[in-house]
Tab-separated table of C-alpha atoms in Angstrom:
chain	number	residue	atom	x	y	z
A	1329	UNK	CA	62.648	120.721	85.143
A	1330	UNK	CA	61.256	117.310	86.258
A	1331	UNK	CA	59.764	115.330	83.294
A	1332	UNK	CA	56.176	114.745	82.728
A	1333	UNK	CA	54.572	112.897	85.371
A	1334	UNK	CA	52.746	110.621	82.568
A	1335	UNK	CA	56.049	109.000	82.112
A	1336	UNK	CA	56.510	105.507	84.288
A	1337	UNK	CA	59.020	106.217	87.275
A	1338	UNK	CA	61.705	104.166	85.667
A	1339	UNK	CA	62.066	106.746	82.885
A	1340	UNK	CA	61.519	110.234	85.168
A	1341	UNK	CA	64.059	112.659	85.515
A	1342	UNK	CA	64.567	115.864	86.877
A	1343	UNK	CA	67.082	117.307	84.262
A	1344	UNK	CA	70.208	115.357	85.097
A	1345	UNK	CA	69.075	113.679	87.999
A	1346	UNK	CA	66.363	111.057	88.407
A	1347	UNK	CA	63.404	112.352	90.488
A	1348	UNK	CA	63.265	111.844	93.990
A	1349	UNK	CA	60.445	109.249	94.031
A	1350	UNK	CA	62.794	106.871	92.353
A	1351	UNK	CA	65.297	107.397	94.943
A	1352	UNK	CA	62.723	106.559	97.524
A	1353	UNK	CA	61.363	103.578	95.966
A	1354	UNK	CA	64.837	102.219	96.035
A	1355	UNK	CA	65.626	103.143	99.730
A	1356	UNK	CA	62.125	102.308	100.600
A	1357	UNK	CA	60.763	99.443	98.947
A	1358	UNK	CA	63.600	98.011	96.586
A	1359	UNK	CA	61.120	96.480	94.214
A	1360	UNK	CA	58.046	98.344	92.936
A	1361	UNK	CA	55.154	97.230	90.795
A	1362	UNK	CA	54.828	99.773	87.555
A	1363	UNK	CA	53.407	100.004	84.072
A	1364	UNK	CA	55.466	100.530	81.159
A	1365	UNK	CA	54.961	102.629	78.263
A	1366	UNK	CA	54.021	99.743	76.346
A	1367	UNK	CA	51.336	98.814	78.955
A	1368	UNK	CA	53.428	95.922	80.441
A	1369	UNK	CA	52.973	95.123	84.091
A	1370	UNK	CA	56.717	94.986	85.327
A	1371	UNK	CA	58.600	94.850	88.789
A	1372	UNK	CA	60.912	97.618	88.906
A	1373	UNK	CA	64.066	96.361	90.477
A	1374	UNK	CA	66.005	99.429	92.071
A	1375	UNK	CA	68.407	98.483	94.462
A	1376	UNK	CA	72.465	97.779	93.287
A	1377	UNK	CA	72.854	94.698	94.737
A	1378	UNK	CA	69.522	93.170	93.429
A	1379	UNK	CA	69.892	94.655	90.113
A	1380	UNK	CA	73.295	93.129	89.803
A	1381	UNK	CA	71.523	89.641	90.808
A	1382	UNK	CA	69.013	89.752	88.094
A	1383	UNK	CA	71.451	90.643	85.553
A	1384	UNK	CA	73.753	87.933	86.565
A	1385	UNK	CA	71.740	84.960	86.786
A	1386	UNK	CA	69.986	83.869	83.654
A	1387	UNK	CA	68.766	80.669	85.130
A	1388	UNK	CA	66.326	82.548	87.169
A	1389	UNK	CA	65.727	85.581	85.072
A	1390	UNK	CA	65.744	84.826	81.387
A	1391	UNK	CA	66.383	87.262	78.859
A	1392	UNK	CA	63.900	85.588	76.454
A	1393	UNK	CA	61.280	88.319	77.363
A	1394	UNK	CA	63.585	91.181	76.027
A	1395	UNK	CA	61.863	91.426	72.590
A	1396	UNK	CA	62.844	94.250	70.407
A	1397	UNK	CA	59.963	97.215	70.488
A	1398	UNK	CA	56.859	96.130	68.765
A	1399	UNK	CA	57.991	92.370	68.291
A	1400	UNK	CA	55.069	91.282	70.299
A	1401	UNK	CA	52.667	92.530	68.211
A	1402	UNK	CA	53.998	90.790	64.896
A	1403	UNK	CA	53.196	87.125	64.019
A	1404	UNK	CA	55.204	84.573	65.487
A	1405	UNK	CA	57.137	84.211	62.284
A	1406	UNK	CA	58.043	87.861	62.061
A	1407	UNK	CA	58.739	88.040	65.342
A	1408	UNK	CA	61.427	85.367	65.084
A	1409	UNK	CA	62.841	87.086	62.497
A	1410	UNK	CA	62.962	90.381	64.159
A	1411	UNK	CA	64.592	88.925	66.802
A	1412	UNK	CA	67.269	86.758	65.137
A	1413	UNK	CA	70.696	87.862	65.975
A	1414	UNK	CA	69.558	90.081	68.836
A	1415	UNK	CA	71.829	89.198	71.685
A	1416	UNK	CA	69.745	90.973	74.284
A	1417	UNK	CA	66.916	88.622	73.494
A	1418	UNK	CA	68.951	85.314	74.161
A	1419	UNK	CA	70.024	83.073	77.119
A	1420	UNK	CA	73.263	80.964	77.027
A	1421	UNK	CA	74.168	78.753	75.365
A	1422	UNK	CA	72.349	80.577	72.258
A	1423	UNK	CA	73.708	84.229	73.480
A	1424	UNK	CA	77.090	82.794	74.015
A	1425	UNK	CA	77.326	81.294	70.689
A	1426	UNK	CA	76.456	84.708	69.123
A	1427	UNK	CA	78.694	86.645	71.521
A	1428	UNK	CA	81.571	84.476	70.649
A	1429	UNK	CA	81.529	85.405	67.006
A	1430	UNK	CA	81.575	89.351	68.106
A	1431	UNK	CA	84.250	89.261	70.817
A	1432	UNK	CA	87.318	89.194	69.063
A	1433	UNK	CA	86.402	92.633	67.228
A	1434	UNK	CA	85.989	94.247	70.898
A	1435	UNK	CA	89.171	93.228	72.571
A	1436	UNK	CA	91.417	95.916	74.015
A	1437	UNK	CA	94.074	95.045	71.454
A	1438	UNK	CA	91.582	95.743	68.745
A	1439	UNK	CA	90.242	99.027	70.308
A	1440	UNK	CA	93.871	100.191	70.478
A	1441	UNK	CA	94.364	99.697	66.843
A	1442	UNK	CA	91.292	102.076	66.473
A	1443	UNK	CA	92.509	104.771	68.502
A	1444	UNK	CA	94.507	106.857	65.804
A	1445	UNK	CA	91.417	106.807	63.527
A	1446	UNK	CA	89.208	107.706	66.483
A	1447	UNK	CA	91.439	110.643	67.444
A	1448	UNK	CA	91.352	111.634	63.802
A	1449	UNK	CA	87.271	111.451	63.704
A	1450	UNK	CA	87.106	113.473	67.160
A	1451	UNK	CA	89.379	116.278	65.535
A	1452	UNK	CA	87.632	116.530	62.671
A	1453	UNK	CA	84.289	116.873	64.596
A	1454	UNK	CA	86.027	119.579	66.528
A	1455	UNK	CA	86.815	121.592	63.567
A	1456	UNK	CA	83.177	121.410	62.513
A	1457	UNK	CA	81.803	122.553	65.745
A	1458	UNK	CA	84.388	125.569	65.705
A	1459	UNK	CA	83.544	126.470	62.076
A	1460	UNK	CA	79.671	126.489	63.031
A	1461	UNK	CA	79.904	128.794	65.619
A	1462	UNK	CA	80.265	130.264	68.388
A	1463	UNK	CA	77.206	129.545	69.284
A	1464	UNK	CA	76.986	126.017	67.964
A	1465	UNK	CA	74.954	122.805	68.748
A	1466	UNK	CA	77.353	120.244	70.295
A	1467	UNK	CA	75.081	117.342	69.786
A	1468	UNK	CA	74.927	117.862	65.853
A	1469	UNK	CA	78.306	118.993	65.372
A	1470	UNK	CA	80.337	116.392	67.810
A	1471	UNK	CA	78.376	114.194	70.299
A	1472	UNK	CA	76.451	112.619	67.412
A	1473	UNK	CA	78.647	112.515	64.333
A	1474	UNK	CA	81.806	111.187	66.181
A	1475	UNK	CA	80.291	107.842	67.620
A	1476	UNK	CA	78.268	107.414	64.228
A	1477	UNK	CA	81.398	107.629	61.895
A	1478	UNK	CA	83.247	105.473	64.412
A	1479	UNK	CA	80.514	102.438	64.210
A	1480	UNK	CA	79.867	103.165	60.514
A	1481	UNK	CA	83.732	102.491	59.628
A	1482	UNK	CA	83.740	99.442	62.009
A	1483	UNK	CA	80.726	98.026	60.939
A	1484	UNK	CA	80.512	98.755	57.094
A	1485	UNK	CA	77.653	101.169	57.116
A	1486	UNK	CA	77.983	104.221	54.697
A	1487	UNK	CA	78.320	107.279	56.794
A	1488	UNK	CA	76.357	109.048	54.104
A	1489	UNK	CA	73.314	107.089	55.193
A	1490	UNK	CA	73.598	108.493	58.920
A	1491	UNK	CA	70.737	110.939	58.967
A	1492	UNK	CA	68.224	108.159	57.948
A	1493	UNK	CA	69.612	105.621	60.379
A	1494	UNK	CA	69.919	108.243	63.020
A	1495	UNK	CA	66.327	109.454	62.555
A	1496	UNK	CA	65.244	105.795	62.848
A	1497	UNK	CA	67.071	105.122	65.807
A	1498	UNK	CA	65.609	108.254	67.423
A	1499	UNK	CA	62.157	106.923	66.742
A	1500	UNK	CA	62.570	103.248	67.519
A	1501	UNK	CA	63.533	104.474	71.050
A	1502	UNK	CA	60.780	106.905	71.492
A	1503	UNK	CA	58.423	105.398	73.861
A	1504	UNK	CA	55.580	108.088	73.117
A	1505	UNK	CA	55.035	106.669	69.613
A	1506	UNK	CA	52.902	104.112	68.951
A	1507	UNK	CA	53.712	100.350	69.043
A	1508	UNK	CA	52.552	100.238	65.496
A	1509	UNK	CA	54.646	103.249	64.478
A	1510	UNK	CA	57.767	101.826	66.005
A	1511	UNK	CA	56.995	98.423	64.350
A	1512	UNK	CA	57.023	99.956	60.989
A	1513	UNK	CA	60.369	101.835	61.839
A	1514	UNK	CA	61.717	98.635	62.953
A	1515	UNK	CA	60.578	97.043	59.465
A	1516	UNK	CA	62.467	99.977	57.532
A	1517	UNK	CA	65.463	99.623	59.560
A	1518	UNK	CA	65.567	95.680	58.775
A	1519	UNK	CA	65.018	96.569	54.832
A	1520	UNK	CA	67.945	98.830	54.956
A	1521	UNK	CA	70.210	96.475	56.783
A	1522	UNK	CA	69.154	93.589	54.509
A	1523	UNK	CA	70.360	95.434	51.608
A	1524	UNK	CA	73.908	95.881	53.387
A	1525	UNK	CA	73.837	92.330	54.444
A	1526	UNK	CA	73.181	91.118	50.969
A	1527	UNK	CA	76.071	93.356	49.642
A	1528	UNK	CA	78.435	91.709	52.379
A	1529	UNK	CA	77.346	88.435	51.510
A	1530	UNK	CA	78.394	89.215	47.789
A	1531	UNK	CA	81.550	90.921	48.205
A	1532	UNK	CA	82.683	90.838	51.735
A	1533	UNK	CA	84.953	93.776	52.841
A	1534	UNK	CA	87.497	94.312	55.549
A	1535	UNK	CA	84.813	95.729	58.075
A	1536	UNK	CA	83.145	93.730	60.905
A	1537	UNK	CA	80.087	92.822	58.688
A	1538	UNK	CA	82.441	91.392	55.944
A	1539	UNK	CA	84.163	89.320	58.639
A	1540	UNK	CA	81.132	87.819	60.115
A	1541	UNK	CA	80.212	86.719	56.525
A	1542	UNK	CA	83.666	84.989	55.697
A	1543	UNK	CA	84.580	83.720	58.887
A	1544	UNK	CA	81.031	82.565	60.320
A	1545	UNK	CA	78.672	82.749	57.132
A	1546	UNK	CA	78.410	78.835	57.666
A	1547	UNK	CA	76.987	79.248	61.352
A	1548	UNK	CA	74.912	82.606	61.076
A	1549	UNK	CA	71.796	82.685	58.635
A	1550	UNK	CA	71.058	85.872	56.845
A	1551	UNK	CA	68.144	86.964	59.722
A	1552	UNK	CA	70.963	86.585	62.188
A	1553	UNK	CA	73.254	88.682	60.314
A	1554	UNK	CA	70.601	91.280	59.892
A	1555	UNK	CA	70.078	91.414	63.820
A	1556	UNK	CA	73.475	91.446	64.584
A	1557	UNK	CA	74.134	94.466	62.240
A	1558	UNK	CA	71.024	96.328	63.589
A	1559	UNK	CA	71.912	95.858	67.157
A	1560	UNK	CA	75.505	97.038	66.720
A	1561	UNK	CA	74.516	100.251	64.658
A	1562	UNK	CA	71.875	100.994	67.195
A	1563	UNK	CA	74.068	100.758	70.237
A	1564	UNK	CA	77.259	101.790	68.556
A	1565	UNK	CA	76.130	105.261	68.264
A	1566	UNK	CA	72.956	106.139	70.747
A	1567	UNK	CA	74.336	105.265	73.779
A	1568	UNK	CA	77.879	106.962	73.172
A	1569	UNK	CA	76.514	110.157	71.840
A	1570	UNK	CA	74.187	110.492	74.375
A	1571	UNK	CA	76.884	110.289	76.833
A	1572	UNK	CA	78.913	112.871	75.020
A	1573	UNK	CA	76.293	115.284	74.953
A	1574	UNK	CA	74.989	114.906	78.443
A	1575	UNK	CA	78.587	114.293	79.776
A	1576	UNK	CA	79.522	117.513	78.513
A	1577	UNK	CA	76.177	119.085	80.082
A	1578	UNK	CA	77.315	117.541	83.272
A	1579	UNK	CA	80.670	119.041	83.247
A	1580	UNK	CA	79.226	122.650	82.264
A	1581	UNK	CA	77.058	122.345	85.395
A	1582	UNK	CA	79.970	121.466	87.703
A	1583	UNK	CA	82.732	124.295	86.635
A	1584	UNK	CA	84.838	122.899	89.283
A	1585	UNK	CA	84.795	119.250	87.848
A	1586	UNK	CA	85.143	120.709	84.643
A	1587	UNK	CA	88.234	122.705	85.560
A	1588	UNK	CA	89.649	119.875	87.125
A	1589	UNK	CA	89.539	117.456	84.021
A	1590	UNK	CA	90.512	120.202	81.851
A	1591	UNK	CA	93.886	121.067	83.794
A	1592	UNK	CA	94.752	117.343	84.782
A	1593	UNK	CA	94.292	115.044	81.809
A	1594	UNK	CA	95.203	112.053	83.722
A	1595	UNK	CA	91.596	112.067	85.686
A	1596	UNK	CA	89.889	111.240	82.303
A	1597	UNK	CA	89.706	107.268	83.317
A	1598	UNK	CA	87.956	108.053	86.504
A	1599	UNK	CA	86.012	110.845	85.104
A	1600	UNK	CA	84.568	108.484	82.431
A	1601	UNK	CA	83.529	105.849	85.002
A	1602	UNK	CA	81.774	108.562	87.330
A	1603	UNK	CA	80.157	110.209	84.261
A	1604	UNK	CA	78.737	106.896	83.200
A	1605	UNK	CA	77.793	106.092	86.977
A	1606	UNK	CA	76.264	109.431	87.578
A	1607	UNK	CA	74.293	109.739	84.017
A	1608	UNK	CA	73.254	106.383	83.612
A	1609	UNK	CA	71.880	107.393	80.049
A	1610	UNK	CA	70.349	103.770	79.611
A	1611	UNK	CA	67.571	103.981	82.249
A	1612	UNK	CA	67.216	100.134	82.729
A	1613	UNK	CA	68.525	96.869	80.772
A	1614	UNK	CA	65.484	95.090	78.617
A	1615	UNK	CA	63.108	93.313	81.223
A	1616	UNK	CA	63.890	89.699	82.320
A	1617	UNK	CA	61.148	87.107	82.917
A	1618	UNK	CA	61.128	84.928	86.307
A	1619	UNK	CA	61.545	81.364	85.517
A	1620	UNK	CA	60.659	80.251	89.028
A	1621	UNK	CA	59.239	82.402	92.086
A	1622	UNK	CA	62.043	84.730	93.536
A	1623	UNK	CA	62.660	86.790	96.583
A	1624	UNK	CA	63.908	90.394	96.029
A	1625	UNK	CA	64.266	92.930	98.645
A	1626	UNK	CA	61.616	91.020	100.834
A	1627	UNK	CA	59.157	90.832	97.831
A	1628	UNK	CA	58.268	87.624	96.409
A	1629	UNK	CA	58.190	87.931	92.637
A	1630	UNK	CA	55.784	85.110	90.752
A	1631	UNK	CA	57.215	83.071	88.228
A	1632	UNK	CA	56.330	84.166	84.810
A	1633	UNK	CA	56.803	87.741	85.778
A	1634	UNK	CA	58.595	90.649	84.108
A	1635	UNK	CA	61.207	92.090	86.076
A	1636	UNK	CA	62.882	95.416	84.893
A	1637	UNK	CA	66.333	96.433	86.312
A	1638	UNK	CA	66.719	100.027	86.841
A	1639	UNK	CA	70.217	101.339	86.161
A	1640	UNK	CA	70.009	104.847	87.078
A	1641	UNK	CA	68.524	103.747	90.550
A	1642	UNK	CA	71.055	101.246	90.976
A	1643	UNK	CA	74.148	103.507	90.375
A	1644	UNK	CA	72.703	106.404	92.700
A	1645	UNK	CA	72.529	103.487	95.572
A	1646	UNK	CA	74.515	104.566	98.664
A	1647	UNK	CA	76.093	101.071	98.886
A	1648	UNK	CA	77.761	102.082	95.511
A	1649	UNK	CA	79.405	105.418	96.394
A	1650	UNK	CA	79.569	107.754	99.339
A	1651	UNK	CA	77.113	110.793	98.581
A	1652	UNK	CA	76.252	109.206	95.439
A	1653	UNK	CA	74.122	112.003	94.076
A	1654	UNK	CA	77.439	114.332	93.908
A	1655	UNK	CA	79.326	114.073	90.748
A	1656	UNK	CA	83.041	113.763	91.736
A	1657	UNK	CA	85.320	112.959	88.628
A	1658	UNK	CA	88.270	111.533	91.094
A	1659	UNK	CA	85.998	109.278	92.573
A	1660	UNK	CA	87.734	105.919	93.321
A	1661	UNK	CA	86.135	102.974	90.975
A	1662	UNK	CA	83.008	101.970	91.739
A	1663	UNK	CA	80.916	98.880	90.748
A	1664	UNK	CA	78.585	100.904	88.774
A	1665	UNK	CA	76.128	98.775	86.261
A	1666	UNK	CA	75.741	101.729	83.534
A	1667	UNK	CA	77.287	99.364	80.819
A	1668	UNK	CA	75.226	96.400	82.174
A	1669	UNK	CA	76.508	93.141	84.350
A	1670	UNK	CA	76.701	89.601	83.684
A	1671	UNK	CA	76.758	87.953	80.361
A	1672	UNK	CA	75.065	90.941	78.741
A	1673	UNK	CA	77.539	93.518	79.873
A	1674	UNK	CA	78.176	95.742	77.144
A	1675	UNK	CA	80.236	94.225	74.120
A	1676	UNK	CA	81.532	97.565	72.833
A	1677	UNK	CA	82.383	98.845	76.152
A	1678	UNK	CA	85.852	99.146	75.579
A	1679	UNK	CA	85.128	100.986	72.223
A	1680	UNK	CA	82.778	103.353	74.302
A	1681	UNK	CA	85.478	104.208	76.930
A	1682	UNK	CA	87.901	105.066	74.241
A	1683	UNK	CA	85.644	107.177	72.320
A	1684	UNK	CA	84.732	109.057	75.490
A	1685	UNK	CA	88.193	109.483	76.978
A	1686	UNK	CA	89.471	110.811	73.623
A	1687	UNK	CA	86.507	113.085	72.816
A	1688	UNK	CA	86.354	114.836	76.325
A	1689	UNK	CA	90.139	115.576	76.306
A	1690	UNK	CA	89.970	116.810	73.196
A	1691	UNK	CA	86.793	118.814	73.631
A	1692	UNK	CA	88.330	120.838	76.753
A	1693	UNK	CA	91.656	121.228	75.356
A	1694	UNK	CA	90.254	122.957	72.263
A	1695	UNK	CA	87.408	124.817	73.933
A	1696	UNK	CA	88.751	125.465	77.527
A	1697	UNK	CA	86.273	128.474	78.156
A	1698	UNK	CA	83.457	126.041	76.905
A	1699	UNK	CA	79.671	127.379	78.301
A	1700	UNK	CA	76.266	126.964	77.449
A	1701	UNK	CA	74.951	129.198	74.971
A	1702	UNK	CA	71.122	129.130	76.354
A	1703	UNK	CA	69.937	129.072	80.035
A	1704	UNK	CA	69.976	125.420	81.214
A	1705	UNK	CA	66.010	125.398	82.270
A	1706	UNK	CA	65.354	125.906	78.421
A	1707	UNK	CA	67.184	122.831	77.019
A	1708	UNK	CA	64.853	119.952	75.539
A	1709	UNK	CA	65.846	116.568	77.071
A	1710	UNK	CA	64.851	113.439	75.542
A	1711	UNK	CA	62.303	112.538	78.003
A	1712	UNK	CA	60.396	109.587	76.278
A	1713	UNK	CA	63.536	107.882	75.017
A	1714	UNK	CA	64.748	104.538	76.109
A	1715	UNK	CA	68.328	106.112	76.013
A	1716	UNK	CA	68.165	109.612	77.748
A	1717	UNK	CA	69.807	112.806	76.235
A	1718	UNK	CA	69.263	116.087	74.958
A	1719	UNK	CA	67.970	116.950	71.598
A	1720	UNK	CA	70.570	119.977	71.429
A	1721	UNK	CA	73.001	121.197	73.291
A	1722	UNK	CA	73.699	124.984	72.183
A	1723	UNK	CA	77.367	125.869	73.439
A	1724	UNK	CA	79.663	128.855	73.097
A	1725	UNK	CA	83.274	129.487	73.637
């Protein structure tokens, strides 16, 4: 089940596991020169300690290189518009300015207020899954709609538009598509979000987009509002939906762990953290650019180079956990980097964790005999996607 060798090493997987070559690159070289799907030459950073160093040091490793797909092919004016509001593209203090406006909506207190509604969304999705099968596709009926509806309600995006924005997200993250195609997708997404922003500016609602307009309309221009909303919509459903899909598959492939979580709901917090570490659905954080010559893992990386921090390699590092290739839901807390690290640590991490806690427990409670409806070897993984997952997960019960 090893992925196609024409994929860069940073994206190559063997089903649920990274390929052996990635682990050897981490253990032997630590830093490896590779070419990305966009043709860029980068230094792939594989060891956990080095990845944390890159992600925490904004003075030596700048996020200014983290442009959205295809922006480097646009004219400078369009590139500036496309990057506006995209937190991943900025260093402090500009990043700090933008993040400070959003942070209050993602505090634990605010997320706890959402818990009853998230529970309702999860139960409704499970009703839909049950009505569709068995067998039924867990991705289409559960893993994708749950986080999509949550972020739609939080942000103020019509859930009726989900098929449209989910398709755009999948194409935007698909590195097998040409940059020209992905630029078109990006423009389509901006046009869609521009309409929603215009509506919020005319009549701010009680959602996050309305809050930004009311409370920060004098501090954010329209391009920044569009960029923030685009990023939240994409990150708010893509990462969590693939964690729900791949996480369920991981549990089904490890029946002892499945049974342990099903029979002991108190295991859920450590289970979520271990699934995040073990799966690392985001292959890597966006590239950083070295501001000065730097030393990593005994390698000198010249100033002006692109550095790509491999989250999947770092999270399987033996310094993170004993027997790191083993899935162990009761594992003590680790310092995994599945949600990033430093100033760019995932803003929505509390929300994602709550969605996973509620969803996994409800799924196992409703379907204690859940099983794959097709052979594991026949599953179609999202091999070329920036966010790893499966296109479909047929299950029975």
